[in-house]
Amino acid sequence: HPVVDLAGVSKSYGDLTALRSADLVVHRGELLAVVGPSGSGKSTMLNIMGTLDRPTAGKVRIAGHDIDELRDRDLSALRAATIGFVFQQFHLARGVPALDSVADGLLYSGRGRAERRELAERALRRVGLGRRLYHEPHQLSGGEKQRVAIARAVLGDPPLLLADEPTGALDSRSGAVVMELLHELHEAGTTVVVITHDRDIAASLPREVRLKDGRIEYDSALGDAPAGE
Ligand code: ADP
Ligand code: ADP
């Protein structure tokens, strides 16, 4: 089954429809961008794909599970097992060394402290921060902080990584390093969805889904001609 399967998904806030009848299937191993201007519904779609929010209408299946059939508690368990999140702001606690920030991602996984730290060290090496294990956020550059956040997100090897404007707070060079890392994770088998308003980033990924006014106006996987610019 697909990792993400949205069928006729809509989300309304009062009279405002933030997402309209979205159909989107993401298969295991894909790397794709969801791109659109501010207010086009990207965060709304991310929140639905991430099971942080339920739609007003339509079907959402994540890794084969129909989320309508899950209570909130089971949905949280599915989310924890299946999805890693990366945000524009890195959300690293002040004064906490990178190794602990990452290891804390496994606090509720039932693993012991030594194993959590061992896995965290491996994840930090994987993102190229093997020499920053004991650095605190204020000792790290923006790009390094984002790599710590990515290490935390991929620690438990989730099949799906959702990245919301992962380069939005970075200069272009650090942003390029972060995008390169997302490509590497994709090559290693993780399904990666990048939410961005940056068209160049979107165009550089294997698949591009464009949102406008809450509608999917173009999906490169469907092979239709791009809408006029
Ligand atoms: P984007 O991420 O592309 O900027 P959003 O998904 O955040 O777009 O927003 C889409 C539309 O839905 C916007 O008009 C936004 O103001 C509105 N919206 C998003 N979340 C809420 C909410 N919780 N309550 C009311 N309106 C919302
Ligand atoms: P982004 O920078 O990702 O587009 P936004 O500023 O659009 O983020 O939204 C940030 C968060 O605030 C999202 O989770 C969104 O659902 C919520 N939000 C956006 N617009 C509104 C709104 N008009 N009312 C309430 N919540 C909103």
Coordinates of C-alpha atoms and ligand atoms in Angstrom, one line a residue:
H1 CA 0.0 0.0 0.0
P2 CA 1.0 3.6 -0.5
V3 CA 2.6 5.5 2.4
V4 CA 0.1 8.3 1.9
D5 CA -3.2 8.0 0.2
L6 CA -5.5 11.1 0.2
A7 CA -8.8 10.7 -1.6
G8 CA -11.1 13.6 -2.0
V9 CA -9.7 15.2 1.1
S10 CA -11.1 18.6 2.2
K11 CA -10.5 20.7 5.2
S12 CA -12.6 23.7 6.2
Y13 CA -12.3 26.2 9.0
G14 CA -15.8 27.7 9.2
D15 CA -16.6 29.0 5.8
L16 CA -13.0 29.0 4.7
T17 CA -11.9 25.9 2.8
A18 CA -8.2 25.5 3.3
L19 CA -7.9 22.3 1.2
R20 CA -10.4 21.2 -1.5
S21 CA -10.9 17.6 -2.7
A22 CA -7.3 16.7 -2.7
D23 CA -6.2 13.4 -4.3
L24 CA -2.7 12.5 -3.6
V25 CA -0.9 9.1 -3.5
V26 CA 2.7 8.9 -2.3
H27 CA 4.4 5.6 -2.8
R28 CA 7.2 4.2 -0.7
G29 CA 10.6 5.6 -1.6
E30 CA 9.3 8.8 -3.3
L31 CA 10.8 12.3 -2.7
L32 CA 8.4 15.0 -3.5
A33 CA 7.7 18.7 -3.0
V34 CA 4.3 20.2 -2.1
V35 CA 4.7 23.8 -3.3
G36 CA 2.5 26.8 -3.3
P37 CA 2.3 30.4 -2.1
S38 CA 1.5 31.4 1.5
G39 CA -2.1 30.5 2.3
S40 CA -2.4 27.9 -0.5
G41 CA -3.1 25.0 2.0
K42 CA 0.4 23.5 2.4
S43 CA 0.4 23.4 6.2
T44 CA -3.2 22.1 6.2
M45 CA -2.1 19.3 3.9
L46 CA 1.0 18.5 5.9
N47 CA -1.1 18.4 9.1
I48 CA -3.5 15.9 7.5
M49 CA -0.7 13.8 6.0
G50 CA 1.0 13.8 9.4
T51 CA -2.2 12.7 11.1
L52 CA -2.0 15.8 13.3
D53 CA -5.4 16.8 12.0
R54 CA -8.4 15.0 10.6
P55 CA -10.1 16.1 7.4
T56 CA -13.6 17.6 7.1
A57 CA -14.3 15.3 4.1
G58 CA -12.6 12.5 2.2
K59 CA -10.4 9.5 3.0
V60 CA -7.0 9.5 4.5
R61 CA -4.9 6.3 4.5
I62 CA -1.4 6.3 6.1
A63 CA 0.7 3.2 5.5
G64 CA -2.5 1.3 4.7
H65 CA -4.4 2.5 7.8
D66 CA -7.7 4.3 7.3
I67 CA -7.4 7.0 10.0
D68 CA -11.2 7.2 10.3
E69 CA -11.0 3.8 12.0
L70 CA -8.4 4.8 14.6
R71 CA -9.1 6.6 17.8
D72 CA -6.8 9.4 18.8
R73 CA -4.6 7.2 20.9
D74 CA -4.1 4.6 18.1
L75 CA -3.5 7.4 15.7
S76 CA -0.7 8.8 18.0
A77 CA 0.9 5.3 18.0
L78 CA 0.7 5.1 14.2
R79 CA 2.2 8.5 13.9
A80 CA 5.1 7.7 16.3
A81 CA 5.9 4.5 14.4
T82 CA 5.5 5.9 10.9
I83 CA 6.3 9.6 10.6
G84 CA 9.2 11.8 11.4
F85 CA 8.7 15.6 11.4
V86 CA 11.1 18.4 10.5
F87 CA 10.0 22.1 10.8
Q88 CA 11.3 25.4 9.7
Q89 CA 12.2 26.3 13.3
F90 CA 14.4 23.6 14.7
H91 CA 12.7 23.1 18.1
L92 CA 15.8 22.2 20.0
A93 CA 15.7 22.8 23.8
R94 CA 18.2 25.4 25.0
G95 CA 21.3 24.1 26.8
V96 CA 20.7 20.5 25.8
P97 CA 23.6 18.7 24.0
A98 CA 22.8 17.4 20.5
L99 CA 23.2 13.8 21.6
D100 CA 20.5 14.2 24.3
S101 CA 18.2 16.2 22.0
V102 CA 18.2 13.4 19.6
A103 CA 18.1 10.5 22.2
D104 CA 15.1 12.2 23.8
G105 CA 13.2 11.4 20.6
L106 CA 13.1 7.8 21.8
L107 CA 12.1 8.5 25.4
Y108 CA 8.8 6.7 25.0
S109 CA 10.1 3.9 22.8
G110 CA 10.8 1.5 25.7
R111 CA 14.5 1.5 25.0
G112 CA 17.1 2.0 27.7
R113 CA 19.2 5.1 28.1
A114 CA 22.4 3.5 26.8
E115 CA 20.6 2.2 23.7
R116 CA 18.9 5.6 23.1
R117 CA 22.2 7.3 23.2
E118 CA 23.9 4.8 20.9
L119 CA 21.1 5.2 18.3
A120 CA 21.3 9.0 18.7
E121 CA 25.0 8.9 18.1
R122 CA 24.6 6.8 15.0
A123 CA 21.9 9.2 13.7
L124 CA 24.1 12.2 14.3
R125 CA 26.9 10.5 12.4
R126 CA 24.5 9.8 9.6
V127 CA 23.8 13.6 9.2
G128 CA 27.4 14.4 9.4
L129 CA 27.5 15.7 13.0
G130 CA 29.7 13.0 14.5
R131 CA 31.9 15.7 15.8
R132 CA 29.1 17.8 17.4
L133 CA 27.7 15.2 19.8
Y134 CA 28.1 17.4 22.9
H135 CA 27.4 20.8 21.3
E136 CA 24.5 22.8 22.6
P137 CA 22.2 24.7 20.2
H138 CA 23.9 28.0 20.7
Q139 CA 27.2 26.4 19.6
L140 CA 25.7 25.2 16.4
S141 CA 25.0 27.0 13.1
G142 CA 21.4 27.1 11.7
G143 CA 22.2 24.3 9.2
E144 CA 23.7 22.2 12.0
K145 CA 20.7 22.7 14.2
Q146 CA 18.5 21.6 11.3
R147 CA 20.6 18.5 10.9
V148 CA 20.2 17.7 14.6
A149 CA 16.4 18.0 14.1
I150 CA 16.6 15.7 11.1
A151 CA 18.7 13.2 13.1
R152 CA 16.0 13.2 15.7
A153 CA 13.3 12.8 13.1
V154 CA 14.9 9.8 11.4
L155 CA 16.2 8.1 14.6
G156 CA 13.5 5.4 14.7
D157 CA 13.8 4.9 10.9
P158 CA 10.3 6.1 10.1
P159 CA 9.1 5.2 6.6
L160 CA 7.8 8.7 6.1
L161 CA 9.6 12.0 6.7
L162 CA 7.5 15.2 6.5
A163 CA 9.6 18.4 6.3
D164 CA 7.8 21.7 6.5
E165 CA 9.9 24.5 5.0
P166 CA 13.1 22.8 6.2
T167 CA 15.4 25.4 4.6
G168 CA 13.1 28.4 5.4
A169 CA 15.3 29.7 8.3
L170 CA 18.6 28.9 6.6
D171 CA 21.0 30.8 4.3
S172 CA 21.3 29.3 0.8
R173 CA 24.5 27.3 1.5
S174 CA 23.1 25.6 4.7
G175 CA 19.8 25.1 2.9
A176 CA 21.6 23.3 0.1
V177 CA 23.4 21.0 2.7
V178 CA 20.0 20.2 4.3
M179 CA 18.4 19.4 0.9
E180 CA 21.4 17.2 0.0
L181 CA 20.8 15.4 3.3
L182 CA 17.1 14.9 2.4
H183 CA 18.2 13.4 -0.9
E184 CA 20.6 11.0 0.9
L185 CA 17.8 9.9 3.2
H186 CA 15.6 9.3 0.2
E187 CA 18.3 7.3 -1.5
A188 CA 18.6 5.2 1.6
G189 CA 14.9 4.4 1.3
T190 CA 13.0 7.0 3.3
T191 CA 9.9 8.5 1.7
V192 CA 10.3 12.3 2.0
V193 CA 7.7 15.0 1.5
V194 CA 9.1 18.5 1.5
I195 CA 6.6 21.4 2.0
T196 CA 8.0 24.6 0.5
H197 CA 7.1 27.9 -1.0
D198 CA 10.5 27.9 -2.9
R199 CA 9.9 27.0 -6.5
D200 CA 13.5 26.3 -7.2
I201 CA 13.6 23.7 -4.4
A202 CA 10.4 22.2 -5.7
A203 CA 11.6 22.0 -9.2
S204 CA 14.8 20.2 -8.1
L205 CA 12.9 17.3 -6.6
P206 CA 11.7 14.2 -8.6
R207 CA 8.1 15.0 -8.1
E208 CA 6.3 18.3 -7.6
V209 CA 2.7 18.9 -6.4
R210 CA 1.5 22.5 -6.7
L211 CA -1.2 23.9 -4.5
K212 CA -3.2 27.0 -5.3
D213 CA -6.1 28.3 -3.2
G214 CA -6.5 25.0 -1.5
R215 CA -6.5 22.9 -4.7
I216 CA -3.9 20.7 -6.3
E217 CA -3.4 22.5 -9.6
Y218 CA -0.5 20.3 -10.8
D219 CA 1.1 17.0 -10.0
S220 CA 4.1 16.1 -12.1
A221 CA 3.5 12.4 -11.4
L222 CA 0.2 12.6 -13.3
G223 CA 2.0 13.8 -16.4
D224 CA -0.5 16.6 -17.2
A225 CA 1.0 19.8 -18.6
P226 CA 2.0 22.3 -16.0
A227 CA -0.5 25.1 -15.6
G228 CA 0.6 28.5 -16.9
E229 CA 2.9 30.5 -14.6
Ligands
ADP1 P1 0.1 27.6 3.7 O1 0.8 26.6 4.6 O2 0.2 27.2 2.3 O3 0.5 29.0 4.0 P2 -2.2 27.0 5.3 O4 -2.6 25.6 5.2 O5 -1.5 27.4 6.6 O6 -1.5 27.5 4.0 O7 -3.6 27.9 5.2 C1 -4.5 27.7 4.2 C2 -5.7 28.7 4.5 O8 -6.4 28.1 5.7 C3 -5.3 30.1 4.9 O9 -6.3 31.0 4.4 C4 -5.2 30.0 6.4 O10 -5.4 31.3 7.0 C5 -6.4 29.1 6.7 N1 -6.2 28.4 8.0 C6 -5.2 27.4 8.2 N2 -5.3 26.9 9.5 C7 -6.4 27.5 10.0 C8 -7.0 27.4 11.3 N3 -6.6 26.6 12.2 N4 -8.1 28.2 11.5 C9 -8.6 29.0 10.5 N5 -8.0 29.2 9.3 C10 -6.9 28.4 9.1
ADP2 P1 3.3 28.3 7.2 O1 4.4 29.3 7.5 O2 3.7 26.9 7.3 O3 2.5 28.7 6.0 P2 1.2 29.5 8.7 O4 1.7 30.7 9.3 O5 0.3 29.5 7.5 O6 2.4 28.5 8.5 O7 0.4 28.6 9.8 C1 1.1 28.2 11.0 C2 0.1 27.4 11.8 O8 -1.0 28.2 12.1 C3 -0.5 26.2 11.0 O9 -0.6 25.1 11.8 C4 -1.9 26.6 10.6 O10 -2.8 25.5 10.7 C5 -2.3 27.7 11.7 N1 -3.0 28.8 11.1 C6 -2.8 29.4 9.9 N2 -3.7 30.3 9.6 C7 -4.5 30.4 10.7 C8 -5.7 31.1 11.0 N3 -6.2 32.0 10.2 N4 -6.3 30.9 12.2 C9 -5.8 30.0 13.0 N5 -4.7 29.2 12.7 C10 -4.1 29.4 11.6

